[in-house]
Amino acid sequence: MPEPAAFPFPSDHPLAPAPALAEARKGGAPMRIRLPFGDPAWLVTRYEDARHVLSSTDFGRDALRAGIPPERTARIGPIDVSESTIMTMDPPRHTRVRGLVGKVFTPRRVDRLRPWTLEVARGLVADMRRQGPPADLVRDFALPLPIEVICELLGVPSADRDSFHAWSDAFLSTADPDAGKVRENQARIDGYLGGMAARRKGESGGGLVGALAREHESGGEGGLTEEELLGLLRALLIAGHETTASLIPGFVHLLLGGDGFSRLAADPGLIPGAVEELLRSVPLIRPGSFTRYVLRDTELGGVRIAAGEQVVVELSAANRDPEAFPDPDELDLARTPNPHIAFGHGIHHCVGASLARMELQVALEALTSDLPGLRPAVPLDRIRWNEERFVRAAEAFPVEW
């Protein structure tokens, strides 16, 4: 067997999948890779293979169930930041916990937030206009919008929101190889969330946190354990805050690189479909972030893979597969159908997908309607991106209008 290739592969630009991913996809079969931590793994890049791995019961997210101890899991950081969350559960535990989340984190709850979210977004744009150009799209819009939304959803007081963001930012960094420091930041987040849940469970209503805390209090086989409660709240933090804050600059970058932004300003009806195409096109999660563990001997892309081995599905490569998406490197804002898997597929499809979609649609609506002349204040190739985070993000994005 050939020596595993070092992964992630180098990329020409943070918003473009590494060229080596396309070469791997052309090869058809999964290839052997080695991430910075853990054992070697198989890399999956084809769309159909990706969907199969994400939905098949031959693969799981619980490493111990596959007989793989934590120190051997293939990962990009010193720990898997999704561990002890719904993202690393397998059925039947996953089925039970996901069902409880579905009872309280509903599309209706998200839809009720849409008018308020648009008001917040337009308020941030108004602040940018009052201050005058140049503005920093990251600092002045992309970060505060999802922070306000997820804190409103979770019930975090305004005075605590800066600390909340700082802890989250430190926890999701993959640059520090010291697992102890990562655990310290996780403990800060869990301590805060646990204290908030304890307070909210007895309140009338209590919002999303109160509802989940009461599921914890119900106990028994159908309730949430304390670990599950904190893991759910942490997963919602990642899904509802970090992803959106990172995607907004990526979306605007691609739109301003062509005529996309002006097209949306002229025709707001394109925004929902444009969000789907941008989700397909903009790599979000750092490659190698979600490993699957092989539960029984199986075959994938003509390769026999044994139980106890590990598989990395690279979503950005699967979403550029020409077998699934004609002209995959073209940004087609009216692409239909668009069966991308940016939010995953199968039972682990992102629990916060409806919230992220709503925020992204609202963000583009506010920016294109209130700042139709938005343009970069520096050449786009000078925008710096932090690629040492679980979720890749622009460090700053100067804009003017």
GROMACS .gro file of C-alpha atoms in nm:
model
  401
    1MET     CA    1   0.000   0.000   0.000
    2PRO     CA    2   0.145   0.344  -0.094
    3GLU     CA    3   0.252   0.591   0.174
    4PRO     CA    4  -0.046   0.809   0.277
    5ALA     CA    5  -0.041   1.161   0.133
    6ALA     CA    6  -0.021   1.451   0.378
    7PHE     CA    7  -0.363   1.615   0.420
    8PRO     CA    8  -0.508   1.881   0.392
    9PHE     CA    9  -0.367   1.944   0.046
   10PRO     CA   10  -0.230   2.293  -0.030
   11SER     CA   11  -0.473   2.526  -0.204
   12ASP     CA   12  -0.418   2.816  -0.442
   13HIS     CA   13  -0.681   3.019  -0.255
   14PRO     CA   14  -0.882   2.963   0.065
   15LEU     CA   15  -1.210   2.982  -0.129
   16ALA     CA   16  -1.100   2.731  -0.392
   17PRO     CA   17  -1.066   2.357  -0.329
   18ALA     CA   18  -0.710   2.232  -0.356
   19PRO     CA   19  -0.623   2.125  -0.715
   20ALA     CA   20  -0.512   1.788  -0.578
   21LEU     CA   21  -0.872   1.720  -0.474
   22ALA     CA   22  -0.985   1.733  -0.836
   23GLU     CA   23  -0.704   1.496  -0.931
   24ALA     CA   24  -0.805   1.258  -0.653
   25ARG     CA   25  -1.166   1.271  -0.771
   26LYS     CA   26  -1.064   1.187  -1.128
   27GLY     CA   27  -0.892   0.879  -0.994
   28GLY     CA   28  -1.229   0.750  -0.881
   29ALA     CA   29  -1.119   0.535  -0.591
   30PRO     CA   30  -1.064   0.668  -0.237
   31MET     CA   31  -0.700   0.748  -0.162
   32ARG     CA   32  -0.493   0.708   0.153
   33ILE     CA   33  -0.413   1.026   0.348
   34ARG     CA   34  -0.262   1.125   0.681
   35LEU     CA   35  -0.398   1.416   0.883
   36PRO     CA   36  -0.186   1.607   1.138
   37PHE     CA   37  -0.319   1.385   1.419
   38GLY     CA   38  -0.419   1.020   1.441
   39ASP     CA   39  -0.406   0.721   1.209
   40PRO     CA   40  -0.419   0.726   0.828
   41ALA     CA   41  -0.760   0.749   0.662
   42TRP     CA   42  -0.928   0.705   0.324
   43LEU     CA   43  -1.018   1.026   0.139
   44VAL     CA   44  -1.353   1.039  -0.043
   45THR     CA   45  -1.399   1.308  -0.310
   46ARG     CA   46  -1.673   1.184  -0.546
   47TYR     CA   47  -2.029   1.307  -0.489
   48GLU     CA   48  -2.202   0.968  -0.497
   49ASP     CA   49  -1.937   0.809  -0.274
   50ALA     CA   50  -1.972   1.100  -0.031
   51ARG     CA   51  -2.350   1.061  -0.010
   52HIS     CA   52  -2.308   0.688   0.042
   53VAL     CA   53  -2.064   0.728   0.330
   54LEU     CA   54  -2.276   0.997   0.495
   55SER     CA   55  -2.593   0.786   0.482
   56SER     CA   56  -2.477   0.423   0.505
   57THR     CA   57  -2.493   0.231   0.833
   58ASP     CA   58  -2.153   0.083   0.743
   59PHE     CA   59  -2.000   0.410   0.865
   60GLY     CA   60  -2.045   0.587   1.198
   61ARG     CA   61  -1.932   0.894   1.390
   62ASP     CA   62  -1.874   0.723   1.725
   63ALA     CA   63  -1.507   0.626   1.718
   64LEU     CA   64  -1.523   0.402   2.026
   65ARG     CA   65  -1.807   0.205   1.871
   66ALA     CA   66  -1.568   0.129   1.583
   67GLY     CA   67  -1.295   0.029   1.829
   68ILE     CA   68  -1.084   0.341   1.768
   69PRO     CA   69  -0.948   0.519   2.079
   70PRO     CA   70  -0.950   0.903   2.079
   71GLU     CA   71  -0.574   0.935   2.029
   72ARG     CA   72  -0.596   0.738   1.702
   73THR     CA   73  -0.882   0.928   1.537
   74ALA     CA   74  -0.779   1.105   1.216
   75ARG     CA   75  -0.825   1.477   1.280
   76ILE     CA   76  -0.680   1.820   1.203
   77GLY     CA   77  -0.654   1.945   1.563
   78PRO     CA   78  -0.541   1.813   1.900
   79ILE     CA   79  -0.900   1.718   1.977
   80ASP     CA   80  -1.215   1.674   1.771
   81VAL     CA   81  -1.413   1.988   1.860
   82SER     CA   82  -1.735   1.805   1.774
   83GLU     CA   83  -1.675   1.529   2.030
   84SER     CA   84  -1.945   1.478   2.293
   85THR     CA   85  -2.197   1.653   2.069
   86ILE     CA   86  -2.479   1.522   1.855
   87MET     CA   87  -2.231   1.527   1.565
   88THR     CA   88  -2.039   1.229   1.710
   89MET     CA   89  -2.336   1.013   1.811
   90ASP     CA   90  -2.463   0.704   1.634
   91PRO     CA   91  -2.811   0.550   1.657
   92PRO     CA   92  -2.993   0.472   1.876
   93ARG     CA   93  -2.849   0.750   2.095
   94HIS     CA   94  -2.836   0.992   1.802
   95THR     CA   95  -3.199   0.915   1.709
   96ARG     CA   96  -3.318   0.992   2.063
   97VAL     CA   97  -3.120   1.316   2.101
   98ARG     CA   98  -3.195   1.441   1.749
   99GLY     CA   99  -3.564   1.382   1.816
  100LEU     CA  100  -3.547   1.598   2.129
  101VAL     CA  101  -3.371   1.876   1.936
  102GLY     CA  102  -3.636   1.856   1.667
  103LYS     CA  103  -3.903   1.924   1.927
  104VAL     CA  104  -3.754   2.259   2.030
  105PHE     CA  105  -3.529   2.373   1.741
  106THR     CA  106  -3.803   2.395   1.481
  107PRO     CA  107  -3.834   2.573   1.144
  108ARG     CA  108  -4.119   2.774   1.298
  109ARG     CA  109  -3.888   2.901   1.573
  110VAL     CA  110  -3.633   3.004   1.307
  111ASP     CA  111  -3.899   3.167   1.087
  112ARG     CA  112  -4.018   3.377   1.381
  113LEU     CA  113  -3.666   3.519   1.402
  114ARG     CA  114  -3.649   3.625   1.036
  115PRO     CA  115  -3.809   3.974   1.065
  116TRP     CA  116  -3.603   4.053   1.376
  117THR     CA  117  -3.286   3.924   1.205
  118LEU     CA  118  -3.350   4.146   0.902
  119GLU     CA  119  -3.396   4.443   1.136
  120VAL     CA  120  -3.062   4.367   1.304
  121ALA     CA  121  -2.888   4.323   0.966
  122ARG     CA  122  -3.023   4.649   0.827
  123GLY     CA  123  -2.926   4.823   1.151
  124LEU     CA  124  -2.568   4.703   1.110
  125VAL     CA  125  -2.565   4.828   0.750
  126ALA     CA  126  -2.704   5.164   0.866
  127ASP     CA  127  -2.421   5.186   1.122
  128MET     CA  128  -2.169   5.119   0.844
  129ARG     CA  129  -2.321   5.394   0.633
  130ARG     CA  130  -2.316   5.644   0.922
  131GLN     CA  131  -1.950   5.570   0.996
  132GLY     CA  132  -1.866   5.604   0.628
  133PRO     CA  133  -1.632   5.398   0.413
  134PRO     CA  134  -1.417   5.208   0.440
  135ALA     CA  135  -1.584   4.957   0.670
  136ASP     CA  136  -1.473   4.610   0.768
  137LEU     CA  137  -1.736   4.364   0.650
  138VAL     CA  138  -1.612   4.107   0.904
  139ARG     CA  139  -1.600   4.328   1.214
  140ASP     CA  140  -1.898   4.547   1.131
  141PHE     CA  141  -2.141   4.295   0.981
  142ALA     CA  142  -2.043   3.929   0.939
  143LEU     CA  143  -1.946   3.873   1.303
  144PRO     CA  144  -2.206   4.075   1.493
  145LEU     CA  145  -2.507   3.952   1.292
  146PRO     CA  146  -2.485   3.579   1.378
  147ILE     CA  147  -2.362   3.657   1.730
  148GLU     CA  148  -2.677   3.861   1.791
  149VAL     CA  149  -2.897   3.590   1.641
  150ILE     CA  150  -2.751   3.288   1.824
  151CYS     CA  151  -2.735   3.480   2.152
  152GLU     CA  152  -3.098   3.583   2.107
  153LEU     CA  153  -3.189   3.222   2.034
  154LEU     CA  154  -2.992   3.086   2.331
  155GLY     CA  155  -3.080   3.374   2.562
  156VAL     CA  156  -2.727   3.507   2.621
  157PRO     CA  157  -2.741   3.856   2.780
  158SER     CA  158  -2.596   4.140   2.574
  159ALA     CA  159  -2.327   4.208   2.835
  160ASP     CA  160  -2.186   3.855   2.795
  161ARG     CA  161  -2.171   3.840   2.417
  162ASP     CA  162  -1.812   3.959   2.369
  163SER     CA  163  -1.683   3.697   2.614
  164PHE     CA  164  -1.901   3.433   2.451
  165HIS     CA  165  -1.747   3.507   2.112
  166ALA     CA  166  -1.389   3.511   2.247
  167TRP     CA  167  -1.428   3.168   2.409
  168SER     CA  168  -1.585   3.026   2.094
  169ASP     CA  169  -1.310   3.173   1.875
  170ALA     CA  170  -1.034   3.022   2.089
  171PHE     CA  171  -1.206   2.684   2.112
  172LEU     CA  172  -1.246   2.647   1.736
  173SER     CA  173  -0.886   2.734   1.651
  174THR     CA  174  -0.683   2.440   1.520
  175ALA     CA  175  -0.352   2.627   1.532
  176ASP     CA  176  -0.269   2.542   1.894
  177PRO     CA  177  -0.150   2.180   1.928
  178ASP     CA  178  -0.193   2.196   2.306
  179ALA     CA  179  -0.504   1.988   2.378
  180GLY     CA  180  -0.506   2.119   2.737
  181LYS     CA  181  -0.562   2.477   2.622
  182VAL     CA  182  -0.839   2.369   2.387
  183ARG     CA  183  -1.003   2.184   2.676
  184GLU     CA  184  -0.978   2.496   2.893
  185ASN     CA  185  -1.171   2.698   2.636
  186GLN     CA  186  -1.427   2.420   2.604
  187ALA     CA  187  -1.466   2.419   2.983
  188ARG     CA  188  -1.531   2.795   2.982
  189ILE     CA  189  -1.804   2.757   2.721
  190ASP     CA  190  -1.957   2.455   2.894
  191GLY     CA  191  -1.946   2.628   3.233
  192TYR     CA  192  -2.127   2.930   3.097
  193LEU     CA  193  -2.384   2.727   2.902
  194GLY     CA  194  -2.443   2.493   3.196
  195GLY     CA  195  -2.503   2.784   3.433
  196MET     CA  196  -2.740   2.947   3.187
  197ALA     CA  197  -2.932   2.620   3.142
  198ALA     CA  198  -2.968   2.583   3.518
  199ARG     CA  199  -3.118   2.931   3.540
  200ARG     CA  200  -3.344   2.899   3.238
  201LYS     CA  201  -3.501   2.563   3.320
  202GLY     CA  202  -3.717   2.714   3.593
  203GLU     CA  203  -3.825   3.020   3.399
  204SER     CA  204  -4.157   3.050   3.224
  205GLY     CA  205  -4.069   2.988   2.861
  206GLY     CA  206  -3.691   3.015   2.894
  207GLY     CA  207  -3.643   2.996   2.518
  208LEU     CA  208  -3.445   2.724   2.344
  209VAL     CA  209  -3.203   2.672   2.633
  210GLY     CA  210  -3.489   2.644   2.880
  211ALA     CA  211  -3.667   2.389   2.663
  212LEU     CA  212  -3.354   2.174   2.630
  213ALA     CA  213  -3.276   2.210   3.001
  214ARG     CA  214  -3.621   2.078   3.086
  215GLU     CA  215  -3.555   1.778   2.862
  216HIS     CA  216  -3.244   1.720   3.077
  217GLU     CA  217  -3.448   1.754   3.397
  218SER     CA  218  -3.703   1.501   3.275
  219GLY     CA  219  -3.441   1.229   3.324
  220GLY     CA  220  -3.496   0.866   3.239
  221GLU     CA  221  -3.408   0.698   2.913
  222GLY     CA  222  -3.593   0.961   2.709
  223GLY     CA  223  -3.427   1.268   2.859
  224LEU     CA  224  -3.096   1.442   2.799
  225THR     CA  225  -2.791   1.369   3.010
  226GLU     CA  226  -2.586   1.667   3.126
  227GLU     CA  227  -2.315   1.579   2.874
  228GLU     CA  228  -2.573   1.562   2.595
  229LEU     CA  229  -2.727   1.895   2.697
  230LEU     CA  230  -2.393   2.076   2.694
  231GLY     CA  231  -2.292   1.904   2.371
  232LEU     CA  232  -2.613   2.014   2.203
  233LEU     CA  233  -2.572   2.374   2.314
  234ARG     CA  234  -2.209   2.372   2.198
  235ALA     CA  235  -2.310   2.227   1.860
  236LEU     CA  236  -2.577   2.495   1.819
  237LEU     CA  237  -2.316   2.758   1.900
  238ILE     CA  238  -2.088   2.628   1.624
  239ALA     CA  239  -2.367   2.575   1.372
  240GLY     CA  240  -2.552   2.897   1.446
  241HIS     CA  241  -2.264   3.139   1.493
  242GLU     CA  242  -1.930   3.034   1.345
  243THR     CA  243  -2.055   2.896   1.016
  244THR     CA  244  -2.261   3.200   0.923
  245ALA     CA  245  -1.998   3.450   1.038
  246SER     CA  246  -1.746   3.277   0.812
  247LEU     CA  247  -1.971   3.222   0.512
  248ILE     CA  248  -2.088   3.583   0.472
  249PRO     CA  249  -1.741   3.719   0.372
  250GLY     CA  250  -1.686   3.417   0.148
  251PHE     CA  251  -2.018   3.475  -0.028
  252VAL     CA  252  -1.951   3.846  -0.078
  253HIS     CA  253  -1.598   3.773  -0.202
  254LEU     CA  254  -1.728   3.545  -0.477
  255LEU     CA  255  -2.013   3.778  -0.567
  256LEU     CA  256  -1.785   4.083  -0.596
  257GLY     CA  257  -1.541   3.883  -0.806
  258GLY     CA  258  -1.797   3.896  -1.088
  259ASP     CA  259  -2.136   4.054  -1.147
  260GLY     CA  260  -2.317   3.844  -0.885
  261PHE     CA  261  -2.364   4.119  -0.626
  262SER     CA  262  -2.514   4.365  -0.874
  263ARG     CA  263  -2.743   4.091  -1.011
  264LEU     CA  264  -2.882   4.022  -0.663
  265ALA     CA  265  -2.925   4.395  -0.600
  266ALA     CA  266  -3.126   4.422  -0.921
  267ASP     CA  267  -3.328   4.103  -0.863
  268PRO     CA  268  -3.371   4.006  -0.493
  269GLY     CA  269  -3.579   3.707  -0.601
  270LEU     CA  270  -3.250   3.536  -0.695
  271ILE     CA  271  -3.123   3.541  -0.335
  272PRO     CA  272  -3.259   3.204  -0.207
  273GLY     CA  273  -3.117   3.014  -0.503
  274ALA     CA  274  -2.795   3.217  -0.492
  275VAL     CA  275  -2.744   3.115  -0.128
  276GLU     CA  276  -2.765   2.747  -0.229
  277GLU     CA  277  -2.513   2.795  -0.511
  278LEU     CA  278  -2.279   2.988  -0.282
  279LEU     CA  279  -2.306   2.714  -0.019
  280ARG     CA  280  -2.204   2.466  -0.287
  281SER     CA  281  -1.915   2.681  -0.405
  282VAL     CA  282  -1.759   2.822  -0.086
  283PRO     CA  283  -1.555   2.573   0.119
  284LEU     CA  284  -1.646   2.618   0.484
  285ILE     CA  285  -1.523   2.351   0.721
  286ARG     CA  286  -1.148   2.295   0.720
  287PRO     CA  287  -1.069   1.976   0.524
  288GLY     CA  288  -1.052   1.668   0.743
  289SER     CA  289  -1.283   1.800   1.014
  290PHE     CA  290  -1.543   1.522   1.018
  291THR     CA  291  -1.406   1.169   1.003
  292ARG     CA  292  -1.629   0.863   0.962
  293TYR     CA  293  -1.538   0.531   1.120
  294VAL     CA  294  -1.589   0.201   0.938
  295LEU     CA  295  -1.816  -0.028   1.141
  296ARG     CA  296  -1.804  -0.335   0.914
  297ASP     CA  297  -1.600  -0.450   0.615
  298THR     CA  298  -1.729  -0.274   0.305
  299GLU     CA  299  -1.641  -0.163  -0.048
  300LEU     CA  300  -1.619   0.198  -0.160
  301GLY     CA  301  -1.528   0.312  -0.509
  302GLY     CA  302  -1.391  -0.034  -0.591
  303VAL     CA  303  -1.171  -0.040  -0.277
  304ARG     CA  304  -1.217  -0.286   0.007
  305ILE     CA  305  -1.215  -0.102   0.341
  306ALA     CA  306  -1.197  -0.294   0.666
  307ALA     CA  307  -1.389  -0.238   0.987
  308GLY     CA  308  -1.192  -0.012   1.220
  309GLU     CA  309  -1.048   0.202   0.939
  310GLN     CA  310  -1.133   0.570   0.894
  311VAL     CA  311  -1.282   0.772   0.609
  312VAL     CA  312  -1.267   1.148   0.547
  313VAL     CA  313  -1.539   1.291   0.323
  314GLU     CA  314  -1.426   1.614   0.158
  315LEU     CA  315  -1.748   1.805   0.096
  316SER     CA  316  -1.586   2.081  -0.112
  317ALA     CA  317  -1.461   1.821  -0.361
  318ALA     CA  318  -1.793   1.635  -0.374
  319ASN     CA  319  -1.976   1.963  -0.436
  320ARG     CA  320  -1.754   2.026  -0.740
  321ASP     CA  321  -1.802   1.681  -0.892
  322PRO     CA  322  -1.889   1.728  -1.263
  323GLU     CA  323  -2.087   1.403  -1.252
  324ALA     CA  324  -2.335   1.576  -1.020
  325PHE     CA  325  -2.298   1.944  -1.117
  326PRO     CA  326  -2.250   2.053  -1.481
  327ASP     CA  327  -1.976   2.315  -1.511
  328PRO     CA  328  -1.904   2.279  -1.137
  329ASP     CA  329  -1.646   2.558  -1.120
  330GLU     CA  330  -1.891   2.811  -1.263
  331LEU     CA  331  -2.091   3.021  -1.015
  332ASP     CA  332  -2.445   2.982  -1.150
  333LEU     CA  333  -2.679   3.180  -0.923
  334ALA     CA  334  -2.983   3.024  -1.090
  335ARG     CA  335  -2.853   2.665  -1.082
  336THR     CA  336  -3.134   2.412  -1.054
  337PRO     CA  337  -3.146   2.149  -0.932
  338ASN     CA  338  -2.873   2.206  -0.677
  339PRO     CA  339  -2.845   1.898  -0.452
  340HIS     CA  340  -2.529   2.015  -0.274
  341ILE     CA  341  -2.418   1.855   0.052
  342ALA     CA  342  -2.263   2.162   0.214
  343PHE     CA  343  -2.466   2.086   0.529
  344GLY     CA  344  -2.389   1.715   0.511
  345HIS     CA  345  -2.630   1.435   0.427
  346GLY     CA  346  -2.818   1.162   0.607
  347ILE     CA  347  -2.881   1.154   0.980
  348HIS     CA  348  -2.602   1.404   1.050
  349HIS     CA  349  -2.737   1.672   0.816
  350CYS     CA  350  -2.659   1.995   1.005
  351VAL     CA  351  -2.916   2.060   1.277
  352GLY     CA  352  -2.865   2.435   1.231
  353ALA     CA  353  -2.907   2.437   0.851
  354SER     CA  354  -3.242   2.619   0.857
  355LEU     CA  355  -3.100   2.889   1.084
  356ALA     CA  356  -2.789   2.934   0.867
  357ARG     CA  357  -2.995   2.956   0.548
  358MET     CA  358  -3.223   3.217   0.699
  359GLU     CA  359  -2.934   3.431   0.822
  360LEU     CA  360  -2.746   3.408   0.492
  361GLN     CA  361  -3.053   3.505   0.292
  362VAL     CA  362  -3.118   3.797   0.527
  363ALA     CA  363  -2.753   3.907   0.513
  364LEU     CA  364  -2.753   3.922   0.133
  365GLU     CA  365  -3.092   4.094   0.131
  366ALA     CA  366  -2.971   4.369   0.366
  367LEU     CA  367  -2.637   4.422   0.191
  368THR     CA  368  -2.770   4.425  -0.166
  369SER     CA  369  -3.073   4.642  -0.090
  370ASP     CA  370  -2.906   4.898   0.139
  371LEU     CA  371  -2.554   4.898  -0.010
  372PRO     CA  372  -2.611   4.815  -0.380
  373GLY     CA  373  -2.282   4.985  -0.470
  374LEU     CA  374  -2.074   4.773  -0.231
  375ARG     CA  375  -1.723   4.702  -0.358
  376PRO     CA  376  -1.392   4.588  -0.208
  377ALA     CA  377  -1.172   4.864  -0.070
  378VAL     CA  378  -0.860   4.659  -0.146
  379PRO     CA  379  -0.790   4.409  -0.424
  380LEU     CA  380  -0.974   4.086  -0.350
  381ASP     CA  381  -0.653   3.888  -0.360
  382ARG     CA  382  -0.527   4.088  -0.061
  383ILE     CA  383  -0.804   3.966   0.170
  384ARG     CA  384  -0.639   3.748   0.437
  385TRP     CA  385  -0.806   3.425   0.546
  386ASN     CA  386  -0.747   3.231   0.866
  387GLU     CA  387  -0.709   2.868   0.761
  388GLU     CA  388  -0.607   2.739   1.102
  389ARG     CA  389  -0.960   2.726   1.236
  390PHE     CA  390  -1.224   2.455   1.234
  391VAL     CA  391  -1.426   2.701   1.022
  392ARG     CA  392  -1.213   2.902   0.777
  393ALA     CA  393  -1.275   3.276   0.795
  394ALA     CA  394  -1.161   3.612   0.660
  395GLU     CA  395  -0.953   3.807   0.911
  396ALA     CA  396  -1.075   4.140   0.769
  397PHE     CA  397  -1.260   4.250   0.458
  398PRO     CA  398  -1.239   4.626   0.384
  399VAL     CA  399  -1.531   4.750   0.175
  400GLU     CA  400  -1.661   5.081   0.042
  401TRP     CA  401  -1.965   5.198  -0.157
   0.00000   0.00000   0.00000
